[in-house]
Coordinates of C-alpha atoms and ligand atoms in Angstrom, one line a residue:
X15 CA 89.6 15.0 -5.7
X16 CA 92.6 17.0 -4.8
X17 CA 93.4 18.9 -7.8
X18 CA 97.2 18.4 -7.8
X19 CA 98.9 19.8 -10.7
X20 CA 100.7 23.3 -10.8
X21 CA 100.2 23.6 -14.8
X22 CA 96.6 24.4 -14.9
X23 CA 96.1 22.6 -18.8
X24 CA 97.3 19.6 -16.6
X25 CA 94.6 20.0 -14.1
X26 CA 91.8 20.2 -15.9
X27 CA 92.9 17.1 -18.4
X28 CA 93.3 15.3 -14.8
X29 CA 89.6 16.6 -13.4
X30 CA 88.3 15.4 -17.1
X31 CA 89.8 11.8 -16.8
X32 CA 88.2 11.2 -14.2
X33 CA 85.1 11.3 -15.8
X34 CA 86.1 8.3 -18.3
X35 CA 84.3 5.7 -17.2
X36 CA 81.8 6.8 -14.5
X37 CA 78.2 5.9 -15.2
X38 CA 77.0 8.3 -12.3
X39 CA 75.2 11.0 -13.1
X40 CA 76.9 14.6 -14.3
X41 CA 73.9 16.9 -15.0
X42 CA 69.9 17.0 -14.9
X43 CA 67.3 18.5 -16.8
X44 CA 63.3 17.8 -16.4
X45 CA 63.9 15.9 -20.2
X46 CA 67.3 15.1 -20.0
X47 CA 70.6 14.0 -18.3
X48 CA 74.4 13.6 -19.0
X49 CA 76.2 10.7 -17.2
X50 CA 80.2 11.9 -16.7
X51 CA 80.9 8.9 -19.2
X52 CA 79.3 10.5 -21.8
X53 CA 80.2 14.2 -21.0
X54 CA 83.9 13.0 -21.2
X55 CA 83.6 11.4 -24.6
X56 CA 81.3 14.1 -26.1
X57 CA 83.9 16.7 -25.3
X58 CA 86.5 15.1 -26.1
X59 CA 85.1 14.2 -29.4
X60 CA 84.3 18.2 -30.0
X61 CA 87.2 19.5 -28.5
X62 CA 89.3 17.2 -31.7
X63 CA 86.9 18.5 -34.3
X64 CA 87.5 22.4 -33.0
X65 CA 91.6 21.7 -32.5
X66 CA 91.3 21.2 -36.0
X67 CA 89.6 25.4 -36.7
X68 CA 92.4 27.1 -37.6
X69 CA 93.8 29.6 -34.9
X70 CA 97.5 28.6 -34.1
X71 CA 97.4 30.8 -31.2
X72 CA 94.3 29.3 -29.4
X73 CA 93.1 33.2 -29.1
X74 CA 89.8 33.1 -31.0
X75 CA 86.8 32.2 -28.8
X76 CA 84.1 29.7 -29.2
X77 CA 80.6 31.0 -27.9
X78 CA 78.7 28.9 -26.4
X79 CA 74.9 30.0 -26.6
X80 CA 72.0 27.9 -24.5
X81 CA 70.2 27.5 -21.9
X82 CA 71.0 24.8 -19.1
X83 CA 71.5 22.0 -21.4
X84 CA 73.8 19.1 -21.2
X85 CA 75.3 20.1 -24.5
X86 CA 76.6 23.4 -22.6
X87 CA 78.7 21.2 -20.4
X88 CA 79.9 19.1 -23.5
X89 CA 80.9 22.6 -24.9
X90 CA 82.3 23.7 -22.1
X91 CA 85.0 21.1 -21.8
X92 CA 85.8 20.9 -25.3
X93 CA 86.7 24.6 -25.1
X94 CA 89.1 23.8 -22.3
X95 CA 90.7 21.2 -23.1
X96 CA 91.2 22.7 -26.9
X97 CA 92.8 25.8 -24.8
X98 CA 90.1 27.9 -26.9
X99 CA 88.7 31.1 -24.7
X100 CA 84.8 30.2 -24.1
X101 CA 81.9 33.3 -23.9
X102 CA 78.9 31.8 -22.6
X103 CA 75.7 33.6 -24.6
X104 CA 71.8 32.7 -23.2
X105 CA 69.4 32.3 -25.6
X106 CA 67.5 35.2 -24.6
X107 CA 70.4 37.5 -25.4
X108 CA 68.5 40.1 -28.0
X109 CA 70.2 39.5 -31.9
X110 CA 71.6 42.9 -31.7
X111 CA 73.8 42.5 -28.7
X112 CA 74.2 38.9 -29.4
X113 CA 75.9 40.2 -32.8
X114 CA 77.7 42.5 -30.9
X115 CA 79.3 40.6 -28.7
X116 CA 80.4 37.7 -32.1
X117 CA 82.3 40.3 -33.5
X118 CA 83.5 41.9 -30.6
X119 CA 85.3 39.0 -29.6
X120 CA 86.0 38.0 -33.0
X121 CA 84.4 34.6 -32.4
X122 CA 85.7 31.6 -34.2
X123 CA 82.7 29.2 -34.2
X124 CA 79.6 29.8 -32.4
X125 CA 78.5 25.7 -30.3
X126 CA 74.9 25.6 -30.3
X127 CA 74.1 23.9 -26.9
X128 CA 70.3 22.8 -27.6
X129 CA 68.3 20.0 -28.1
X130 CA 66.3 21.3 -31.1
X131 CA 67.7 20.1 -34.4
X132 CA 66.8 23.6 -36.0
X133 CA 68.4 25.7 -33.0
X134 CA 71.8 26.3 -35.6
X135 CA 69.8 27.3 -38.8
X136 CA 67.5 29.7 -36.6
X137 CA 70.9 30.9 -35.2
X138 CA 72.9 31.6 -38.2
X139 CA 69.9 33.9 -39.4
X140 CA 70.3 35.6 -36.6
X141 CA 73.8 36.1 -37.2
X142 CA 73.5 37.7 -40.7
X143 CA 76.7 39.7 -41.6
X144 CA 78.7 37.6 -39.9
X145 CA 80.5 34.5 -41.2
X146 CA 81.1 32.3 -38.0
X147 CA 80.2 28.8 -38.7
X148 CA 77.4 27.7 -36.2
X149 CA 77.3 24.0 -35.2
X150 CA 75.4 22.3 -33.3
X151 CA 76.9 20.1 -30.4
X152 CA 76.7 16.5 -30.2
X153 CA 76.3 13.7 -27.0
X154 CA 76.6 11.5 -28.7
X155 CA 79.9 11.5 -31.2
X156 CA 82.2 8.9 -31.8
X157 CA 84.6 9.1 -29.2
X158 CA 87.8 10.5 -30.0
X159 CA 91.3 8.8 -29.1
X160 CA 93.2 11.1 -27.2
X161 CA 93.5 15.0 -26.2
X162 CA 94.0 16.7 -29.1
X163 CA 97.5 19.0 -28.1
X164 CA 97.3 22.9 -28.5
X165 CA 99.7 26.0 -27.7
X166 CA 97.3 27.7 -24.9
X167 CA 99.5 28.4 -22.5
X168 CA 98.5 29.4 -18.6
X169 CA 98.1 33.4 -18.7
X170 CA 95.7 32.8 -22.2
X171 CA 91.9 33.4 -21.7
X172 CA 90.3 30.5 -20.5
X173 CA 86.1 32.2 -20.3
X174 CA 85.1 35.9 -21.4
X175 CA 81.9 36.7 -19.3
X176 CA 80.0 39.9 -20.9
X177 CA 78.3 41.8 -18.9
X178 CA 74.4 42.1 -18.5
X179 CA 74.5 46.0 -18.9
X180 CA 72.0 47.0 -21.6
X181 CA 73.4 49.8 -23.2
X182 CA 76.5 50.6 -25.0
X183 CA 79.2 48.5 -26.4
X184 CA 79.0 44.8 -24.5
X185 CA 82.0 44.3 -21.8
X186 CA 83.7 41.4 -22.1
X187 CA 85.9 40.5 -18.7
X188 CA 89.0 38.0 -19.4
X189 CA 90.0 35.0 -17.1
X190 CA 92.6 33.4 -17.9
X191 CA 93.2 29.4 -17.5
X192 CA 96.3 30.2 -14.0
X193 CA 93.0 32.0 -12.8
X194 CA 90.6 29.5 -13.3
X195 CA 93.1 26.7 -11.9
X196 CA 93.6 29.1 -8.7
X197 CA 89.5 28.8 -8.5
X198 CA 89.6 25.5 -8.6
X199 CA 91.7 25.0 -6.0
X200 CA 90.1 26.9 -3.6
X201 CA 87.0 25.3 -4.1
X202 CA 88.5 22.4 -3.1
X203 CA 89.6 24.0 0.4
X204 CA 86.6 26.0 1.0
X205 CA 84.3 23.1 0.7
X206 CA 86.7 20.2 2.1
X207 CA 84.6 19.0 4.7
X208 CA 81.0 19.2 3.3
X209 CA 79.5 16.3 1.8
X210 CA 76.8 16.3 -0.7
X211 CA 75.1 14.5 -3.4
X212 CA 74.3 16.8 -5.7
X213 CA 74.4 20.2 -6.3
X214 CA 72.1 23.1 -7.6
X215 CA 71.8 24.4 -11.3
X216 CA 70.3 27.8 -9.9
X217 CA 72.8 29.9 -12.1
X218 CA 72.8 31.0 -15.6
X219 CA 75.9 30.4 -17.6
X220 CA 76.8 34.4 -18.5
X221 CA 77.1 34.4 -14.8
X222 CA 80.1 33.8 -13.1
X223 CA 78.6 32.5 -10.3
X224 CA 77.5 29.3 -12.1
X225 CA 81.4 28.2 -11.2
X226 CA 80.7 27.1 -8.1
X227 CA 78.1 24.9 -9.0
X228 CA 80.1 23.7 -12.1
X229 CA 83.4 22.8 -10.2
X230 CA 82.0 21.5 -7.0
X231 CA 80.1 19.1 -9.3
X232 CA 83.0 18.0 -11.4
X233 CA 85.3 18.0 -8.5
X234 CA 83.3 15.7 -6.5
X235 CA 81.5 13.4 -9.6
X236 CA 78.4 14.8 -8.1
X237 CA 75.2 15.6 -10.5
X238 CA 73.6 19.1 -11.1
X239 CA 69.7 19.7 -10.4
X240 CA 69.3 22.3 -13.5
X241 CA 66.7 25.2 -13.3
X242 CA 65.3 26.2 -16.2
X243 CA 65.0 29.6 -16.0
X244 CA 61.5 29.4 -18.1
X245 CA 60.2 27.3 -14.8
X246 CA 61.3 29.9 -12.6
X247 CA 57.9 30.0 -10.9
X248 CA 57.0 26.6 -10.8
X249 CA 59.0 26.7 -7.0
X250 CA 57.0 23.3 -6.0
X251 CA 58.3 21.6 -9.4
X252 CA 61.9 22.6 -8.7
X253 CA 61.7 21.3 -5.0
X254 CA 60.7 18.2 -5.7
X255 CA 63.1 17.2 -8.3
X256 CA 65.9 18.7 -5.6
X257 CA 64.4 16.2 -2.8
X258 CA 64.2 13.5 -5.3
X259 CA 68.3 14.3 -6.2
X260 CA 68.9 14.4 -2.7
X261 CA 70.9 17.9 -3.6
X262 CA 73.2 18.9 -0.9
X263 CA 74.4 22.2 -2.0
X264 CA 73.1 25.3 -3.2
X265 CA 74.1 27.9 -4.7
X266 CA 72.6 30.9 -5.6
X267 CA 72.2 34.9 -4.7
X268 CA 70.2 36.3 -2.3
X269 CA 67.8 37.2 -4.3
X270 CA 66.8 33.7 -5.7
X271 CA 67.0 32.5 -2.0
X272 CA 64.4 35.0 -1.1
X273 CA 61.9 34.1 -3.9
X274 CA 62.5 30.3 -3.1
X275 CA 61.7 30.9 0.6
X276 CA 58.0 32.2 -0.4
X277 CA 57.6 28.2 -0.6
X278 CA 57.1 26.7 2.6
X279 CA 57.8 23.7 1.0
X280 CA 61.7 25.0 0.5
X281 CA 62.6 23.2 4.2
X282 CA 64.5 20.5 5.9
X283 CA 61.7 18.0 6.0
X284 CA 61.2 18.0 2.5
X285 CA 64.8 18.7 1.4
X286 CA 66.4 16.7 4.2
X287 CA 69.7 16.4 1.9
X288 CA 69.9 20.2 1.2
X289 CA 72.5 21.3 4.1
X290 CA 75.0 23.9 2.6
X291 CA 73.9 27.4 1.1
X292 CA 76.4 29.4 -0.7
X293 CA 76.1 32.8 -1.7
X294 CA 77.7 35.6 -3.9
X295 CA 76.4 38.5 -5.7
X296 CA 74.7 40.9 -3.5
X297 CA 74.1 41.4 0.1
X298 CA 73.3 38.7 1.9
X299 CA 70.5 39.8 4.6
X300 CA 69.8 38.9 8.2
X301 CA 66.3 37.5 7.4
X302 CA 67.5 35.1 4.4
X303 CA 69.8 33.9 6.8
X304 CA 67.6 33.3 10.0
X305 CA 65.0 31.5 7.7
X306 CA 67.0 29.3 6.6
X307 CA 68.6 28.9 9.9
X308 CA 65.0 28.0 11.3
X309 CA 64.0 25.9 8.4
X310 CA 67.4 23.7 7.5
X311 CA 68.4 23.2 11.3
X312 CA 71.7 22.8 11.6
X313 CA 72.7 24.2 7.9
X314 CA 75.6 25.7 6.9
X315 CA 75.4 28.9 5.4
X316 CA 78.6 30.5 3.5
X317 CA 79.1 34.0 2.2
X318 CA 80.9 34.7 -0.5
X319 CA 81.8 38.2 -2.2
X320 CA 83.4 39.2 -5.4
X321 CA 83.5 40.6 -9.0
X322 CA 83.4 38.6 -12.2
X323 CA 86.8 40.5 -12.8
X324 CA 88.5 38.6 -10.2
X325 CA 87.0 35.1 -11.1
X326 CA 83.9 34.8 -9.2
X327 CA 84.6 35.7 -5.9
X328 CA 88.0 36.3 -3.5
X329 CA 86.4 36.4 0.3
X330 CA 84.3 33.4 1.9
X331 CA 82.9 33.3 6.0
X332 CA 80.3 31.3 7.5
X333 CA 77.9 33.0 8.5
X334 CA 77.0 31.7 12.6
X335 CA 74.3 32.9 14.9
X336 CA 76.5 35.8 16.4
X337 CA 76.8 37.3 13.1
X338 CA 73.1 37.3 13.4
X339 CA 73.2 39.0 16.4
X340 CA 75.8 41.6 15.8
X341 CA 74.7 45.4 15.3
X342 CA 76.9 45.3 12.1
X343 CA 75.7 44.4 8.5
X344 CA 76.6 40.0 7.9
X345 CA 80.3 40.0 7.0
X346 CA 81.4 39.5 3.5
X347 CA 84.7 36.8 4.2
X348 CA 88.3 36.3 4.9
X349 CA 90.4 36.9 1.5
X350 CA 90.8 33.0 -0.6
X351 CA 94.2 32.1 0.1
X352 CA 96.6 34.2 -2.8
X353 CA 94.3 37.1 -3.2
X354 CA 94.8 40.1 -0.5
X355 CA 92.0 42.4 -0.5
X356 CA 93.2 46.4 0.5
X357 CA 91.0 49.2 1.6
X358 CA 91.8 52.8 3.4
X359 CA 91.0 52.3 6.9
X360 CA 88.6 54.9 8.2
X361 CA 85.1 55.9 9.0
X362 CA 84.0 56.5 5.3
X363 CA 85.4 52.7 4.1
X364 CA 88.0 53.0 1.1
X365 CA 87.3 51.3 -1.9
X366 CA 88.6 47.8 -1.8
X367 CA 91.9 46.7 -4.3
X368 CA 91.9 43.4 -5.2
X369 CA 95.8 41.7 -5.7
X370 CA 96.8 38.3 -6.5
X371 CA 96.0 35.3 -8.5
X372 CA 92.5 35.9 -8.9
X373 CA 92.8 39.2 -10.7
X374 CA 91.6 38.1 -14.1
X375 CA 93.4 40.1 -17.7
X376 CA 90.8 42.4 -17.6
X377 CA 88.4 43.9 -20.6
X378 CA 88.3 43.3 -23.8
X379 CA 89.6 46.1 -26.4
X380 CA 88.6 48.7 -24.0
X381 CA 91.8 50.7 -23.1
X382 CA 89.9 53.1 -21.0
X383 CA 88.0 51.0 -19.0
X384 CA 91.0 49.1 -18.3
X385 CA 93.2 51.9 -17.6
X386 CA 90.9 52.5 -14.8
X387 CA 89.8 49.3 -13.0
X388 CA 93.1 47.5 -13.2
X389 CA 96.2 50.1 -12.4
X390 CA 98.8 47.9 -12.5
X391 CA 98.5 44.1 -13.6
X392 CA 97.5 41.6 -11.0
X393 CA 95.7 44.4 -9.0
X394 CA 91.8 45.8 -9.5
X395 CA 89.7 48.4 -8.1
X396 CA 86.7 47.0 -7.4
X397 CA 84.4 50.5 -7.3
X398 CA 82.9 48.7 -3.9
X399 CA 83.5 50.0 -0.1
X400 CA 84.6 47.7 2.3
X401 CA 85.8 47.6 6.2
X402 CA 88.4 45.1 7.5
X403 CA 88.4 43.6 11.1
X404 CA 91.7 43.3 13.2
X405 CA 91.0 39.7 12.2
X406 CA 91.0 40.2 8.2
X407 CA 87.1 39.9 8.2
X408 CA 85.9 42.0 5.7
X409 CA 82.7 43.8 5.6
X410 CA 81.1 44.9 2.3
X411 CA 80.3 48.9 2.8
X412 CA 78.6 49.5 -0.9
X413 CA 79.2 50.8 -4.3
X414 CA 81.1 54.0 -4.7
X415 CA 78.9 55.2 -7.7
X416 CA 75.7 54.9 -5.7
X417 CA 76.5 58.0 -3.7
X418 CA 74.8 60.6 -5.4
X419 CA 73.9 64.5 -4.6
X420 CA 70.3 65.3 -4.0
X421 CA 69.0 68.5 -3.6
X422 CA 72.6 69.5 -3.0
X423 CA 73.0 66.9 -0.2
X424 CA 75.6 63.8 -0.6
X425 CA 73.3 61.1 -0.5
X426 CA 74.8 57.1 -0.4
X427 CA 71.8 54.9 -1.8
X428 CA 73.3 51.7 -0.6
X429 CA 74.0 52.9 3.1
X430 CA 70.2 54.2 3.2
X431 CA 69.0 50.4 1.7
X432 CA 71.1 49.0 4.6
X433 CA 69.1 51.0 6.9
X434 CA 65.7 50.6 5.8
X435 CA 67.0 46.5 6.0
X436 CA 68.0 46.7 9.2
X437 CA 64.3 47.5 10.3
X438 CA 62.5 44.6 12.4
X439 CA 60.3 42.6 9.8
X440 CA 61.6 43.6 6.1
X441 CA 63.4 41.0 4.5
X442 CA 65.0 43.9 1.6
X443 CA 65.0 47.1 -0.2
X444 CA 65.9 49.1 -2.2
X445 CA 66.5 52.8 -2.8
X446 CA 66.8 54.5 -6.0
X447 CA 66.9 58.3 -7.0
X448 CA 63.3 60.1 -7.9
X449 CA 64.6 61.8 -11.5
X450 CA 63.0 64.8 -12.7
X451 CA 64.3 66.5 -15.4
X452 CA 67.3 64.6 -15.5
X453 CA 67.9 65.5 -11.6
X454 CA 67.6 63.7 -8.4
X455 CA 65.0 65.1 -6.7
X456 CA 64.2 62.7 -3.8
X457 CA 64.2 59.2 -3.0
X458 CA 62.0 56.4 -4.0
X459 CA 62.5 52.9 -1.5
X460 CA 60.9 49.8 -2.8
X461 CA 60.1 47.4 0.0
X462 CA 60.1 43.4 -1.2
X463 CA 57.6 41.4 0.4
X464 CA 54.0 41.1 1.9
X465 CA 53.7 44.7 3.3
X466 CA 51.1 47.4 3.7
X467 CA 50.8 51.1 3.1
X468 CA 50.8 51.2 6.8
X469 CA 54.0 49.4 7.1
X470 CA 55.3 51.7 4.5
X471 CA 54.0 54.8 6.8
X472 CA 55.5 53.2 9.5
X473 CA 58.9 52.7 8.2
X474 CA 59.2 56.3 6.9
X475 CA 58.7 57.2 10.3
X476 CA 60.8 55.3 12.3
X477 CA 63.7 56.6 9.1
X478 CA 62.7 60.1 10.0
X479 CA 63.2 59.7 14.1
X480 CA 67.0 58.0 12.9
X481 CA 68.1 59.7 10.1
X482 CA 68.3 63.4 8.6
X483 CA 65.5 64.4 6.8
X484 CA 67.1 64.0 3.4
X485 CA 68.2 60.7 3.9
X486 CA 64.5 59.7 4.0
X487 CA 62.7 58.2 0.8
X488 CA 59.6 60.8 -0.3
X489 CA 58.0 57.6 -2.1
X490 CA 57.6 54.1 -0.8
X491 CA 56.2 51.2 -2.2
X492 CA 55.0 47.7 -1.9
X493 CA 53.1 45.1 -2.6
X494 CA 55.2 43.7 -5.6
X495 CA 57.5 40.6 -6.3
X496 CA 61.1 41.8 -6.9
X497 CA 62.0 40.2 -11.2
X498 CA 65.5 39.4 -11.4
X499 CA 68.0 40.0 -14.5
X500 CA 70.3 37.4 -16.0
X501 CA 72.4 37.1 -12.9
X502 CA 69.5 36.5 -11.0
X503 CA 70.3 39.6 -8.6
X504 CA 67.3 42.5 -8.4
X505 CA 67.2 44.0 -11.5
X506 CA 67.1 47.5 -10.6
X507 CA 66.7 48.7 -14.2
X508 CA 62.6 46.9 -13.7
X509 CA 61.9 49.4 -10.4
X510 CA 60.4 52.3 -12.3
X511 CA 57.8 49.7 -13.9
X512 CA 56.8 48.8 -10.1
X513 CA 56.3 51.7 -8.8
X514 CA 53.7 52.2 -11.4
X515 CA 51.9 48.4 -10.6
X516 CA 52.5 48.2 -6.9
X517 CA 49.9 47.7 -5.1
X518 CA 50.9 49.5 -1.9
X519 CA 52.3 53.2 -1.5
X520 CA 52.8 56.1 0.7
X521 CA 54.3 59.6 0.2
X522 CA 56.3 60.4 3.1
X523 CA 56.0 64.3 3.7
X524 CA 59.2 66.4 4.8
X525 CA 58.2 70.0 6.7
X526 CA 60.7 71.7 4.8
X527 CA 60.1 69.5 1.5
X528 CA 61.1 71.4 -1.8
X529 CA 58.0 71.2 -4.0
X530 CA 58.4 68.4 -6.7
X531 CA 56.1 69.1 -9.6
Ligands
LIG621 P1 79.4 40.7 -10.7 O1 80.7 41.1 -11.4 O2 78.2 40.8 -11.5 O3 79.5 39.4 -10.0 O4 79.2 41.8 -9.6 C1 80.2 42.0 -8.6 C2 79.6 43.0 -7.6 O5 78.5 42.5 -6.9 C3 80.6 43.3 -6.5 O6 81.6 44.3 -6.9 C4 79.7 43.8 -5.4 O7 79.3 45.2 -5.7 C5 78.5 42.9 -5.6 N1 78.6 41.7 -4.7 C6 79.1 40.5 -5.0 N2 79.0 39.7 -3.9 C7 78.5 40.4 -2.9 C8 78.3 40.2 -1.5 N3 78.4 39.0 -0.9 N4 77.8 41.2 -0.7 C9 77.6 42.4 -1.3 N5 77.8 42.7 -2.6 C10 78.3 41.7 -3.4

């Protein structure tokens, strides 16, 4: 569909009629699924019963809390097309920050999007202190008339995402319905001449990135494959419910892509339908890239880069074989069409600016924060390093706040993990500051995949012959499976506990090495 309307609360009641009436599939679960029929009725139904919750300013949000259920989509459009700001929750959220984040946001109703007839009861315990009205969300309800009308207008909040961060107060980050619509549209260019029958349900809800799954699906009237996050290991399970959906596209970070490649099912003979693979999130490597380029022949493979801030992401490339072969890290994109990416030109990459239509309103009652990362409206300082090409390709250079001092020497983490990645064999790594006594004191690289202390050995030489000895990890390890956080990126936060099971290690020893204990 080309989404055609200028007034974005037009567009999306255009993407949703679409829906009335089609029989085909519009989302898949191993026990469930959601024709487009029913999704558009459910919704429609909900979003008249929460148009009638007080709020004459459409300002209070509705948080959505599940798991990759059918009822999240029913929630979903009933929040936008009641012009009320959604905040996906997953059910693993812990009660504390889940509390947190209620009153935070001052949350008008909490949808419970879960099949379990208890879910809302169990819920609203969990909830104690606070007075929001839990309900639970319905498929089947009587199908309402018409759109209920409300006073949303383009620049109100359409989705809050909080972010994953453990500690301190949650941070919500504000998109409003102009930037959603702007998303939309690009999705529509970026993906114009793929075709697919289904798409991937590889990404949680609290994560931004679960947009490209969710519009290219409603878009095109295509079905999603969900993942339950619970069958994360059951690879084999997952792959043959993709073949059997004939999914096209998939979406997901690095990350997931790497674990799914373990499989050597995950290929073009038994996913023969599976041709496009978008990414966003973290850096996308050269191996994830040439495996899937030996195993899908012929696939496309898109890269995608940007904060939740800035509604999901603002650059996009294809990746081709002679950004494969290229001494340079894979690029990051060309800025979406009404977004212009900035950055100090120079050897040492400035940090990039985002302008333009994808720059979201920003946090969530936190002045400071805001003060910072957005210095003028429509314009955010992403905190990330980044090179452009005559041409306006951009190439992601790493976080600012990963350049630490060790030792007295200016040490950048992520330019050291691009290193050790660019060695012949290692798939990824990464590099995180040994602490002792609250102080960096040297340099621990954790090395993903099927290696050996010898490889380790090896590596730390080969970094030794290129690099200045304190931009060499003392302590390497491997031998361990990376575990992901709720974006499905590495968590980093899990590394310590690795480096305690791993199963292969090596101390790398410096001549001039300062004594550690
Ligand atoms: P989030 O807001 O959780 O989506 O995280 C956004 C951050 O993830 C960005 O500011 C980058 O640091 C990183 N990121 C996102 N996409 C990419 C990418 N394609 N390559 C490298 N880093 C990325």
């Amino acid at each position: 569909m080309k989404p055609q309307a200028d007034d974005p609360h037009q567009l999306l009641r255009d993407i949703h009629r679409r829906f009335a009436g089609s029989g085909a599939e519009a989302y898949r679960t191993t026990s469930e699924t959601l024709s487009f029929d029913r999704l558009y009725h459910a919704s429609l139904a909900l979003a008249e019963t929460l148009a009638r919750v007080p709020d004459p300013r459409c300002s209070r949000p509705v948080l959505i809390w599940g798991h990759k259920d059918p009822r999240y989509l029913v929630a979903y459009w009933a929040c936008l097309l009641a012009g009320r700001p959604l905040v996906p929750a997953e059910q693993d959220t812990p009660a504390e920050r889940l509390r947190q984040i209620v009153q935070t946001c001052d949350a008008s109703v909490v949808l419970v999007a879960d099949a379990d007839p208890n879910a809302p009861t169990q819920l609203h315990k969990t909830l104690t202190g606070s007075d929001v009205p839990v309900w639970s969300v319905d498929l089947d309800a009587a199908p309402a008339q018409d759109l209920p009308p409300h006073d949303a207008a383009p620049d109100d909040v359409a989705y809050i995402m909080f972010s994953s961060g453990t500690l301190g107060q949650p941070k919500g980050i504000q998109v409003t319905y102009a930037n959603l619509a702007d998303f939309i549209r690009w999705q529509d260019q970026l993906l114009a001449g793929a075709s697919f029958n289904g798409v991937t349900g590889n990404i949680r809800h609290c994560f931004d990135v679960s947009l490209f799954e969710l519009w290219n699906s409603w878009l095109r009237l295509r079905p999603i494959t969900a993942l339950n996050h619970a069958d994360f290991a059951n690879s084999t399970g997952y792959i043959r419910r993709l073949a059997a959906d004939q999914v096209g596209l998939w979406v997901s970070t690095p990350s997931i892509t790497r674990l799914m490649l373990r499989n050597r099912r995950f290929n073009g003979t038994t996913l023969p339908a599976l041709s496009t693979f978008l990414f966003c999130g973290e850096a996308l490597t050269k191996p994830v890239v040439q495996s899937l380029f030996d195993r899908f022949p012929g696939c496309r493979v898109l890269n995608t880069y940007g904060p939740t801030e800035c509604t999901v992401a603002v650059t996009a490339v294809d990746i081709t074989a002679d950004h494969l072969a290229a001494p340079e890290d894979l690029p990051i994109g060309y800025a979406r069409p009404g977004t212009a990416l900035v950055a100090d030109p120079g050897p040492d990459q400035g940090e990039i600016e985002i302008r333009g239509a994808s720059v979201g309103r920003g946090y969530l009652k936190l002045p400071d924060k805001q003060g910072r990362a957005f210095p003028a409206p429509g314009c955010y300082r992403t905190g990330d390093r980044g090179l452009r090409r005559a041409d306006g390709l951009w190439y992601f250079g790493g976080r600012i706040d990963r350049e630490i001092k060790v030792q007295g020497m200016r040490v950048d983490l992520d330019d050291i993990e691009a290193h050790i990645r660019r060695q012949p064999g290692i798939e990824d790594a990464v590099v995180e500051p040994y602490m002792l006594r609250g102080e960096a004191r040297a340099l621990n690289a954790y090395i993903f995949g099927d290696h050996t202390a010898d490889v380790l050995k090896q590596l730390a030489g080969q970094m030794s012959r290129e690099l200045p000895p304190y931009l060499v990890p003392r302590f390497w390890y491997a031998g361990f499976e990376a575990s992901l956080n709720r974006n499905s990126k590495i968590d980093r936060a899990w590394l310590s506990e690795a480096a305690r099971t791993a199963d292969h290690r090596h101390v790398h020893s410096q001549p001039d090495a300062e004594t550690l204990s």
